[in-house]
Structure formats: structure tokens, C-alpha cells
């Protein structure tokens, strides 16, 4: 088939592609006549989008396979608010390994979730703090925290809305008696009950010093109906240095 006829007043030269006869060869014949560089350019031009779509679909399939075959469940959740520092030892899952090994933690199928970096004040005018507070409460409401660290005022505020557990239901009576002066009590807004939701951890506590968190001390509590309640209890005892056999 002939190409378009070039008019006398045309500005394009005679050898422009528009005036050339249409190439009636098959794709296979065209590729056969091309060198390697021309073949690459041809494939990229005519099949580029299809290739990209195929690659994307394959990548998505691989991701889903890896996710479902090799992903782990969260076996222990720790949240610490107002830690003040970055890259502290306790920010890493590795920091909890010795303790979790002693609890026969299933590392093959479970992992540790450590949530730090959120800053909260009780200033109602501080919009960033209020936003972070909402995020924390949402995590507690959805059962995504086992052990919770914070400054006393923050923990008290969250505790009085009954998102933290009554420690009478988690810690042994002798431990509660021993640390009576360090317990943080709240009066539940909804239930009207008064009970302990946290234990003050002093700045010179060995575990706290190793963690890198809270130079001035902190308060630790357990989420109400914690998913890993026994592990949370044993972890608080670990922090206090009250593990059995020690």
C-alpha cells in the first residue's frame, strides 16, 4: 500500500514517515530484520504497558503469597508514650528477647509490636497532643496494647475512662501489698469504682534504665482485657524484679 501523497507546498521532507508506504510485514518479520537495540525499542513502545501491568500483577501475587505464608501474628504489644528519646534500646523487638524466651515465646509464628514516639500532654489547647491521645485510645479500644507506659498524668487520664485494667485482676496480692505506695488509683468515670491501674516505676529502676525510656521515671499499666494477659502480668513482674525464682 502506498503512503500519503506529498503536496507541493508541504514543509515535511519527502522521506518523512507519513509519506512512506505502510509496512505490511508481520510483527515477527519486523523483529527479525531489527538489531538488538531496535528490538528493545520496538518492544518497549508496543508492549511496554502490558509488560508493566504483568510485572505489577506478578509482584502483587508474590507479596500476597509471602504475606500469608510467612507473616507472623502479634504475640506481645507494648506501647510507651512520651519516652522523649529516639532509638532507645526498648524501641527494638530484640530488647524483649531474653524475657520472652523465658516465657517460651513462639518466635517462629509471633512477633513483638513496640509502639513509641507519640507525645501527649494534658493541655486541651494542644491539638497535636489531642490527636495523639485519640490514636492511643483507639489502639486500647481495639485491643492492640498489652502493656502501657506513660507519665502519671497521661496514664491516670486514660485509666479513669477505664481503658486500663484493674491490677487486682492481674497482679498477685502480695505484690500489690508490697507496692501499695506506688500504685496509681483512679475512679472510673462510667463504673464509679476506685481501683489501681498503674504502678510507678522509679528512675533508678534497673529495667527502666536499660530501656532508655523516661529519665524521671514512669508508670506502667495493663490494658483492660489484654489479649496476652498472662504475658503482660509476667512482664510487669519482670520490670519490678519480682519474677519467680529470682
PDB file of C-alpha atoms in Angstrom:
ATOM      1  CA  UNK A   1       0.000   0.000   0.000  1.00  0.00           C
ATOM      2  CA  UNK A   2       1.341   3.384  -0.944  1.00  0.00           C
ATOM      3  CA  UNK A   3       1.892   6.184   1.580  1.00  0.00           C
ATOM      4  CA  UNK A   4       0.220   9.581   1.575  1.00  0.00           C
ATOM      5  CA  UNK A   5       0.899  11.827  -1.402  1.00  0.00           C
ATOM      6  CA  UNK A   6       3.156  14.754  -0.540  1.00  0.00           C
ATOM      7  CA  UNK A   7       1.683  18.055  -1.768  1.00  0.00           C
ATOM      8  CA  UNK A   8       3.974  20.615  -3.371  1.00  0.00           C
ATOM      9  CA  UNK A   9       3.560  23.094  -0.511  1.00  0.00           C
ATOM     10  CA  UNK A  10       4.377  20.530   2.216  1.00  0.00           C
ATOM     11  CA  UNK A  11       7.032  21.531   4.729  1.00  0.00           C
ATOM     12  CA  UNK A  12       7.934  17.983   5.732  1.00  0.00           C
ATOM     13  CA  UNK A  13      10.678  16.342   3.628  1.00  0.00           C
ATOM     14  CA  UNK A  14       9.855  13.538   1.234  1.00  0.00           C
ATOM     15  CA  UNK A  15      11.485  10.916   3.432  1.00  0.00           C
ATOM     16  CA  UNK A  16       9.142  11.684   6.374  1.00  0.00           C
ATOM     17  CA  UNK A  17       7.432   8.607   7.750  1.00  0.00           C
ATOM     18  CA  UNK A  18       3.988   9.948   6.901  1.00  0.00           C
ATOM     19  CA  UNK A  19       4.765   9.732   3.167  1.00  0.00           C
ATOM     20  CA  UNK A  20       6.280   6.255   3.316  1.00  0.00           C
ATOM     21  CA  UNK A  21       4.365   3.148   2.237  1.00  0.00           C
ATOM     22  CA  UNK A  22       2.745   1.261   5.106  1.00  0.00           C
ATOM     23  CA  UNK A  23       4.799  -1.676   6.380  1.00  0.00           C
ATOM     24  CA  UNK A  24       2.737  -4.788   5.658  1.00  0.00           C
ATOM     25  CA  UNK A  25       5.199  -7.182   7.283  1.00  0.00           C
ATOM     26  CA  UNK A  26       4.118  -9.201  10.284  1.00  0.00           C
ATOM     27  CA  UNK A  27       5.469  -8.319  13.721  1.00  0.00           C
ATOM     28  CA  UNK A  28       7.664 -11.404  13.600  1.00  0.00           C
ATOM     29  CA  UNK A  29       9.132 -10.347  10.255  1.00  0.00           C
ATOM     30  CA  UNK A  30       9.762  -6.815  11.545  1.00  0.00           C
ATOM     31  CA  UNK A  31      11.556  -8.091  14.627  1.00  0.00           C
ATOM     32  CA  UNK A  32      13.652 -10.472  12.549  1.00  0.00           C
ATOM     33  CA  UNK A  33      15.009  -7.572  10.494  1.00  0.00           C
ATOM     34  CA  UNK A  34      15.891  -5.442  13.547  1.00  0.00           C
ATOM     35  CA  UNK A  35      19.114  -5.325  15.517  1.00  0.00           C
ATOM     36  CA  UNK A  36      19.064  -5.795  19.316  1.00  0.00           C
ATOM     37  CA  UNK A  37      18.677  -2.082  20.062  1.00  0.00           C
ATOM     38  CA  UNK A  38      15.806  -1.702  17.599  1.00  0.00           C
ATOM     39  CA  UNK A  39      14.061  -4.778  19.021  1.00  0.00           C
ATOM     40  CA  UNK A  40      14.249  -3.379  22.559  1.00  0.00           C
ATOM     41  CA  UNK A  41      12.821  -0.049  21.438  1.00  0.00           C
ATOM     42  CA  UNK A  42      10.041  -1.785  19.476  1.00  0.00           C
ATOM     43  CA  UNK A  43       9.027  -3.992  22.425  1.00  0.00           C
ATOM     44  CA  UNK A  44       9.107  -1.060  24.838  1.00  0.00           C
ATOM     45  CA  UNK A  45       6.921   1.047  22.548  1.00  0.00           C
ATOM     46  CA  UNK A  46       4.297  -1.527  21.656  1.00  0.00           C
ATOM     47  CA  UNK A  47       4.272  -3.802  24.692  1.00  0.00           C
ATOM     48  CA  UNK A  48       5.554  -1.553  27.489  1.00  0.00           C
ATOM     49  CA  UNK A  49       2.207  -1.027  29.225  1.00  0.00           C
ATOM     50  CA  UNK A  50       1.302  -4.706  29.019  1.00  0.00           C
ATOM     51  CA  UNK A  51       4.666  -5.670  30.468  1.00  0.00           C
ATOM     52  CA  UNK A  52       4.317  -3.198  33.326  1.00  0.00           C
ATOM     53  CA  UNK A  53       0.831  -4.459  34.127  1.00  0.00           C
ATOM     54  CA  UNK A  54       2.064  -8.060  34.091  1.00  0.00           C
ATOM     55  CA  UNK A  55       5.016  -7.235  36.335  1.00  0.00           C
ATOM     56  CA  UNK A  56       2.710  -5.394  38.747  1.00  0.00           C
ATOM     57  CA  UNK A  57       0.317  -8.344  38.906  1.00  0.00           C
ATOM     58  CA  UNK A  58       3.141 -10.812  39.490  1.00  0.00           C
ATOM     59  CA  UNK A  59       4.612  -8.591  42.219  1.00  0.00           C
ATOM     60  CA  UNK A  60       1.224  -8.318  43.924  1.00  0.00           C
ATOM     61  CA  UNK A  61       0.772 -12.075  43.790  1.00  0.00           C
ATOM     62  CA  UNK A  62       4.225 -12.668  45.289  1.00  0.00           C
ATOM     63  CA  UNK A  63       3.503 -10.147  48.066  1.00  0.00           C
ATOM     64  CA  UNK A  64       0.244 -11.894  48.977  1.00  0.00           C
ATOM     65  CA  UNK A  65       1.866 -15.317  48.989  1.00  0.00           C
ATOM     66  CA  UNK A  66       4.746 -14.119  51.194  1.00  0.00           C
ATOM     67  CA  UNK A  67       2.346 -12.258  53.471  1.00  0.00           C
ATOM     68  CA  UNK A  68       0.066 -15.215  54.121  1.00  0.00           C
ATOM     69  CA  UNK A  69       2.758 -17.873  54.231  1.00  0.00           C
ATOM     70  CA  UNK A  70       5.399 -16.069  56.257  1.00  0.00           C
ATOM     71  CA  UNK A  71       3.677 -13.257  58.186  1.00  0.00           C
ATOM     72  CA  UNK A  72       3.523 -13.577  61.965  1.00  0.00           C
ATOM     73  CA  UNK A  73       0.830 -12.842  64.486  1.00  0.00           C
ATOM     74  CA  UNK A  74       1.424 -10.163  67.091  1.00  0.00           C
ATOM     75  CA  UNK A  75       2.225 -12.105  70.245  1.00  0.00           C
ATOM     76  CA  UNK A  76       3.025  -9.200  72.544  1.00  0.00           C
ATOM     77  CA  UNK A  77       2.140  -5.490  72.355  1.00  0.00           C
ATOM     78  CA  UNK A  78       3.962  -2.704  74.175  1.00  0.00           C
ATOM     79  CA  UNK A  79       3.085   0.990  73.948  1.00  0.00           C
ATOM     80  CA  UNK A  80       5.140   3.771  75.529  1.00  0.00           C
ATOM     81  CA  UNK A  81       4.027   7.411  75.417  1.00  0.00           C
ATOM     82  CA  UNK A  82       6.275  10.438  75.968  1.00  0.00           C
ATOM     83  CA  UNK A  83       9.529   8.465  76.015  1.00  0.00           C
ATOM     84  CA  UNK A  84      11.246  11.649  74.888  1.00  0.00           C
ATOM     85  CA  UNK A  85      14.143   9.980  73.056  1.00  0.00           C
ATOM     86  CA  UNK A  86      14.598   8.219  69.730  1.00  0.00           C
ATOM     87  CA  UNK A  87      16.339   4.914  69.029  1.00  0.00           C
ATOM     88  CA  UNK A  88      16.186   3.702  72.619  1.00  0.00           C
ATOM     89  CA  UNK A  89      17.090   0.051  73.318  1.00  0.00           C
ATOM     90  CA  UNK A  90      13.479  -0.737  74.307  1.00  0.00           C
ATOM     91  CA  UNK A  91      12.228   0.503  70.925  1.00  0.00           C
ATOM     92  CA  UNK A  92      13.543  -2.720  69.399  1.00  0.00           C
ATOM     93  CA  UNK A  93      11.963  -6.171  69.477  1.00  0.00           C
ATOM     94  CA  UNK A  94      15.374  -7.590  70.356  1.00  0.00           C
ATOM     95  CA  UNK A  95      15.249  -5.849  73.743  1.00  0.00           C
ATOM     96  CA  UNK A  96      12.478  -8.220  74.902  1.00  0.00           C
ATOM     97  CA  UNK A  97      14.084 -11.426  73.667  1.00  0.00           C
ATOM     98  CA  UNK A  98      15.505 -12.730  76.960  1.00  0.00           C
ATOM     99  CA  UNK A  99      12.239 -12.184  78.786  1.00  0.00           C
ATOM    100  CA  UNK A 100      10.112 -13.694  76.030  1.00  0.00           C
ATOM    101  CA  UNK A 101      12.459 -16.663  75.695  1.00  0.00           C
ATOM    102  CA  UNK A 102      11.856 -17.351  79.383  1.00  0.00           C
ATOM    103  CA  UNK A 103       8.127 -17.336  78.616  1.00  0.00           C
ATOM    104  CA  UNK A 104       8.515 -19.860  75.762  1.00  0.00           C
ATOM    105  CA  UNK A 105       7.508 -17.237  73.216  1.00  0.00           C
ATOM    106  CA  UNK A 106       6.880 -18.685  69.751  1.00  0.00           C
ATOM    107  CA  UNK A 107       9.240 -16.591  67.623  1.00  0.00           C
ATOM    108  CA  UNK A 108       8.503 -18.635  64.506  1.00  0.00           C
ATOM    109  CA  UNK A 109       4.869 -17.595  64.428  1.00  0.00           C
ATOM    110  CA  UNK A 110       4.685 -14.465  66.599  1.00  0.00           C
ATOM    111  CA  UNK A 111       6.391 -11.120  66.851  1.00  0.00           C
ATOM    112  CA  UNK A 112       6.540  -8.158  69.203  1.00  0.00           C
ATOM    113  CA  UNK A 113       4.847  -4.851  68.459  1.00  0.00           C
ATOM    114  CA  UNK A 114       6.522  -1.850  70.121  1.00  0.00           C
ATOM    115  CA  UNK A 115       4.745   1.485  69.694  1.00  0.00           C
ATOM    116  CA  UNK A 116       6.703   4.568  70.730  1.00  0.00           C
ATOM    117  CA  UNK A 117       7.120   8.153  69.573  1.00  0.00           C
ATOM    118  CA  UNK A 118       3.710   9.556  70.449  1.00  0.00           C
ATOM    119  CA  UNK A 119       3.834  12.678  72.573  1.00  0.00           C
ATOM    120  CA  UNK A 120       0.855  13.634  74.715  1.00  0.00           C
ATOM    121  CA  UNK A 121       0.172  16.447  77.154  1.00  0.00           C
ATOM    122  CA  UNK A 122      -2.999  17.132  79.075  1.00  0.00           C
ATOM    123  CA  UNK A 123      -3.283  20.595  77.512  1.00  0.00           C
ATOM    124  CA  UNK A 124      -6.687  20.725  75.798  1.00  0.00           C
ATOM    125  CA  UNK A 125      -5.388  23.509  73.536  1.00  0.00           C
ATOM    126  CA  UNK A 126      -2.609  21.290  72.161  1.00  0.00           C
ATOM    127  CA  UNK A 127      -4.240  19.877  69.038  1.00  0.00           C
ATOM    128  CA  UNK A 128      -1.316  17.560  68.234  1.00  0.00           C
ATOM    129  CA  UNK A 129      -1.492  16.029  71.706  1.00  0.00           C
ATOM    130  CA  UNK A 130      -5.235  15.583  71.457  1.00  0.00           C
ATOM    131  CA  UNK A 131      -4.833  13.852  68.099  1.00  0.00           C
ATOM    132  CA  UNK A 132      -2.186  11.518  69.538  1.00  0.00           C
ATOM    133  CA  UNK A 133      -4.389  10.837  72.541  1.00  0.00           C
ATOM    134  CA  UNK A 134      -7.211   9.778  70.241  1.00  0.00           C
ATOM    135  CA  UNK A 135      -4.825   7.429  68.438  1.00  0.00           C
ATOM    136  CA  UNK A 136      -3.758   5.875  71.742  1.00  0.00           C
ATOM    137  CA  UNK A 137      -7.335   5.427  72.910  1.00  0.00           C
ATOM    138  CA  UNK A 138      -8.286   3.837  69.593  1.00  0.00           C
ATOM    139  CA  UNK A 139      -5.454   1.323  69.995  1.00  0.00           C
ATOM    140  CA  UNK A 140      -6.632   0.494  73.501  1.00  0.00           C
ATOM    141  CA  UNK A 141     -10.255   0.194  72.395  1.00  0.00           C
ATOM    142  CA  UNK A 142      -9.306  -2.266  69.654  1.00  0.00           C
ATOM    143  CA  UNK A 143      -7.238  -4.445  71.978  1.00  0.00           C
ATOM    144  CA  UNK A 144      -3.914  -3.569  70.322  1.00  0.00           C
ATOM    145  CA  UNK A 145      -1.933  -2.994  73.530  1.00  0.00           C
ATOM    146  CA  UNK A 146      -0.915  -5.360  76.316  1.00  0.00           C
ATOM    147  CA  UNK A 147       1.412  -3.229  78.441  1.00  0.00           C
ATOM    148  CA  UNK A 148       1.183   0.566  78.540  1.00  0.00           C
ATOM    149  CA  UNK A 149       3.838   3.038  79.739  1.00  0.00           C
ATOM    150  CA  UNK A 150       3.303   6.754  80.242  1.00  0.00           C
ATOM    151  CA  UNK A 151       3.762   9.698  82.568  1.00  0.00           C
ATOM    152  CA  UNK A 152       1.465   9.520  85.556  1.00  0.00           C
ATOM    153  CA  UNK A 153      -0.940  12.256  84.413  1.00  0.00           C
ATOM    154  CA  UNK A 154      -1.382  10.655  80.997  1.00  0.00           C
ATOM    155  CA  UNK A 155      -1.894   7.174  82.411  1.00  0.00           C
ATOM    156  CA  UNK A 156      -4.348   8.495  85.002  1.00  0.00           C
ATOM    157  CA  UNK A 157      -6.388  10.315  82.355  1.00  0.00           C
ATOM    158  CA  UNK A 158      -6.635   7.194  80.189  1.00  0.00           C
ATOM    159  CA  UNK A 159      -7.232   4.965  83.186  1.00  0.00           C
ATOM    160  CA  UNK A 160     -10.202   6.928  84.533  1.00  0.00           C
ATOM    161  CA  UNK A 161     -12.027   6.219  81.285  1.00  0.00           C
ATOM    162  CA  UNK A 162     -11.476   2.545  82.081  1.00  0.00           C
ATOM    163  CA  UNK A 163      -9.253   1.574  79.180  1.00  0.00           C
ATOM    164  CA  UNK A 164      -6.688   0.114  81.607  1.00  0.00           C
ATOM    165  CA  UNK A 165      -7.124  -2.965  83.755  1.00  0.00           C
ATOM    166  CA  UNK A 166      -7.788  -3.191  87.457  1.00  0.00           C
ATOM    167  CA  UNK A 167      -4.413  -4.526  88.596  1.00  0.00           C
ATOM    168  CA  UNK A 168      -6.188  -6.520  91.306  1.00  0.00           C
ATOM    169  CA  UNK A 169      -7.189  -8.852  88.487  1.00  0.00           C
ATOM    170  CA  UNK A 170      -3.655  -9.278  87.154  1.00  0.00           C
ATOM    171  CA  UNK A 171      -1.027  -8.958  89.859  1.00  0.00           C
ATOM    172  CA  UNK A 172      -0.625 -11.187  92.932  1.00  0.00           C
ATOM    173  CA  UNK A 173      -1.986  -9.764  96.189  1.00  0.00           C
ATOM    174  CA  UNK A 174       1.438  -9.828  97.864  1.00  0.00           C
ATOM    175  CA  UNK A 175       2.907  -7.720  95.037  1.00  0.00           C
ATOM    176  CA  UNK A 176       0.085  -5.196  95.313  1.00  0.00           C
ATOM    177  CA  UNK A 177       0.642  -5.018  99.066  1.00  0.00           C
ATOM    178  CA  UNK A 178       4.387  -4.574  98.611  1.00  0.00           C
ATOM    179  CA  UNK A 179       3.948  -1.733  96.114  1.00  0.00           C
ATOM    180  CA  UNK A 180       0.885  -0.160  97.723  1.00  0.00           C
ATOM    181  CA  UNK A 181       2.572   3.247  97.974  1.00  0.00           C
ATOM    182  CA  UNK A 182       3.458   3.144  94.250  1.00  0.00           C
ATOM    183  CA  UNK A 183       0.014   2.251  92.928  1.00  0.00           C
ATOM    184  CA  UNK A 184      -1.919   4.786  90.862  1.00  0.00           C
ATOM    185  CA  UNK A 185      -5.640   4.639  91.646  1.00  0.00           C
ATOM    186  CA  UNK A 186      -8.445   6.050  89.532  1.00  0.00           C
ATOM    187  CA  UNK A 187     -12.193   6.367  89.914  1.00  0.00           C
ATOM    188  CA  UNK A 188     -13.841   5.012  86.776  1.00  0.00           C
ATOM    189  CA  UNK A 189     -15.969   7.611  85.015  1.00  0.00           C
ATOM    190  CA  UNK A 190     -18.556   5.050  83.966  1.00  0.00           C
ATOM    191  CA  UNK A 191     -18.453   2.481  86.764  1.00  0.00           C
ATOM    192  CA  UNK A 192     -17.650   4.812  89.637  1.00  0.00           C
ATOM    193  CA  UNK A 193     -15.282   2.138  91.023  1.00  0.00           C
ATOM    194  CA  UNK A 194     -11.915   3.043  92.506  1.00  0.00           C
ATOM    195  CA  UNK A 195      -9.050   0.706  91.700  1.00  0.00           C
ATOM    196  CA  UNK A 196      -5.325   0.667  90.777  1.00  0.00           C
ATOM    197  CA  UNK A 197      -4.452   0.932  87.083  1.00  0.00           C
ATOM    198  CA  UNK A 198      -0.722   1.548  87.269  1.00  0.00           C
ATOM    199  CA  UNK A 199       2.488   1.096  89.232  1.00  0.00           C
ATOM    200  CA  UNK A 200       5.069   3.874  89.447  1.00  0.00           C
ATOM    201  CA  UNK A 201       8.478   2.807  88.159  1.00  0.00           C
ATOM    202  CA  UNK A 202      11.241   4.975  89.668  1.00  0.00           C
ATOM    203  CA  UNK A 203      14.024   6.470  87.576  1.00  0.00           C
ATOM    204  CA  UNK A 204      16.609   4.192  89.203  1.00  0.00           C
ATOM    205  CA  UNK A 205      14.717   1.024  88.269  1.00  0.00           C
ATOM    206  CA  UNK A 206      17.182  -1.302  86.548  1.00  0.00           C
ATOM    207  CA  UNK A 207      14.854  -2.285  83.712  1.00  0.00           C
ATOM    208  CA  UNK A 208      13.830   1.307  83.050  1.00  0.00           C
ATOM    209  CA  UNK A 209      17.435   2.458  82.913  1.00  0.00           C
ATOM    210  CA  UNK A 210      18.310  -0.269  80.414  1.00  0.00           C
ATOM    211  CA  UNK A 211      15.289   0.651  78.289  1.00  0.00           C
ATOM    212  CA  UNK A 212      16.465   4.205  77.667  1.00  0.00           C
ATOM    213  CA  UNK A 213      12.958   5.497  78.389  1.00  0.00           C
ATOM    214  CA  UNK A 214      11.824   8.022  81.000  1.00  0.00           C
ATOM    215  CA  UNK A 215      14.779   9.578  82.799  1.00  0.00           C
ATOM    216  CA  UNK A 216      12.428  10.777  85.531  1.00  0.00           C
ATOM    217  CA  UNK A 217      10.509   7.537  85.957  1.00  0.00           C
ATOM    218  CA  UNK A 218       7.191   6.367  84.547  1.00  0.00           C
ATOM    219  CA  UNK A 219       4.018   4.453  85.308  1.00  0.00           C
ATOM    220  CA  UNK A 220       3.166   1.070  83.782  1.00  0.00           C
ATOM    221  CA  UNK A 221      -0.278  -0.448  83.377  1.00  0.00           C
ATOM    222  CA  UNK A 222      -2.006  -3.309  81.577  1.00  0.00           C
ATOM    223  CA  UNK A 223      -4.780  -2.926  79.043  1.00  0.00           C
ATOM    224  CA  UNK A 224      -8.202  -3.947  80.256  1.00  0.00           C
ATOM    225  CA  UNK A 225      -8.900  -7.454  78.930  1.00  0.00           C
ATOM    226  CA  UNK A 226      -5.392  -7.647  77.486  1.00  0.00           C
ATOM    227  CA  UNK A 227      -5.147 -10.262  74.753  1.00  0.00           C
ATOM    228  CA  UNK A 228      -1.922 -11.617  76.215  1.00  0.00           C
ATOM    229  CA  UNK A 229      -2.821 -11.068  79.850  1.00  0.00           C
ATOM    230  CA  UNK A 230      -0.531 -13.656  81.433  1.00  0.00           C
ATOM    231  CA  UNK A 231       2.426 -12.411  79.423  1.00  0.00           C
ATOM    232  CA  UNK A 232       1.583  -8.817  80.404  1.00  0.00           C
ATOM    233  CA  UNK A 233       1.461  -9.777  84.092  1.00  0.00           C
ATOM    234  CA  UNK A 234       4.799 -11.555  83.921  1.00  0.00           C
ATOM    235  CA  UNK A 235       6.317  -8.618  82.082  1.00  0.00           C
ATOM    236  CA  UNK A 236       5.284  -6.164  84.793  1.00  0.00           C
ATOM    237  CA  UNK A 237       6.790  -8.528  87.369  1.00  0.00           C
ATOM    238  CA  UNK A 238       9.953  -8.620  85.254  1.00  0.00           C
ATOM    239  CA  UNK A 239      10.149  -4.824  85.346  1.00  0.00           C
ATOM    240  CA  UNK A 240       9.716  -4.834  89.116  1.00  0.00           C
ATOM    241  CA  UNK A 241      12.325  -7.564  89.507  1.00  0.00           C
ATOM    242  CA  UNK A 242       9.746  -9.832  91.090  1.00  0.00           C
ATOM    243  CA  UNK A 243       9.979 -12.849  88.790  1.00  0.00           C
ATOM    244  CA  UNK A 244       9.601 -16.224  90.445  1.00  0.00           C
ATOM    245  CA  UNK A 245      12.911 -17.887  91.133  1.00  0.00           C
ATOM    246  CA  UNK A 246      14.879 -14.653  91.205  1.00  0.00           C
TER     247      UNK A 246
END
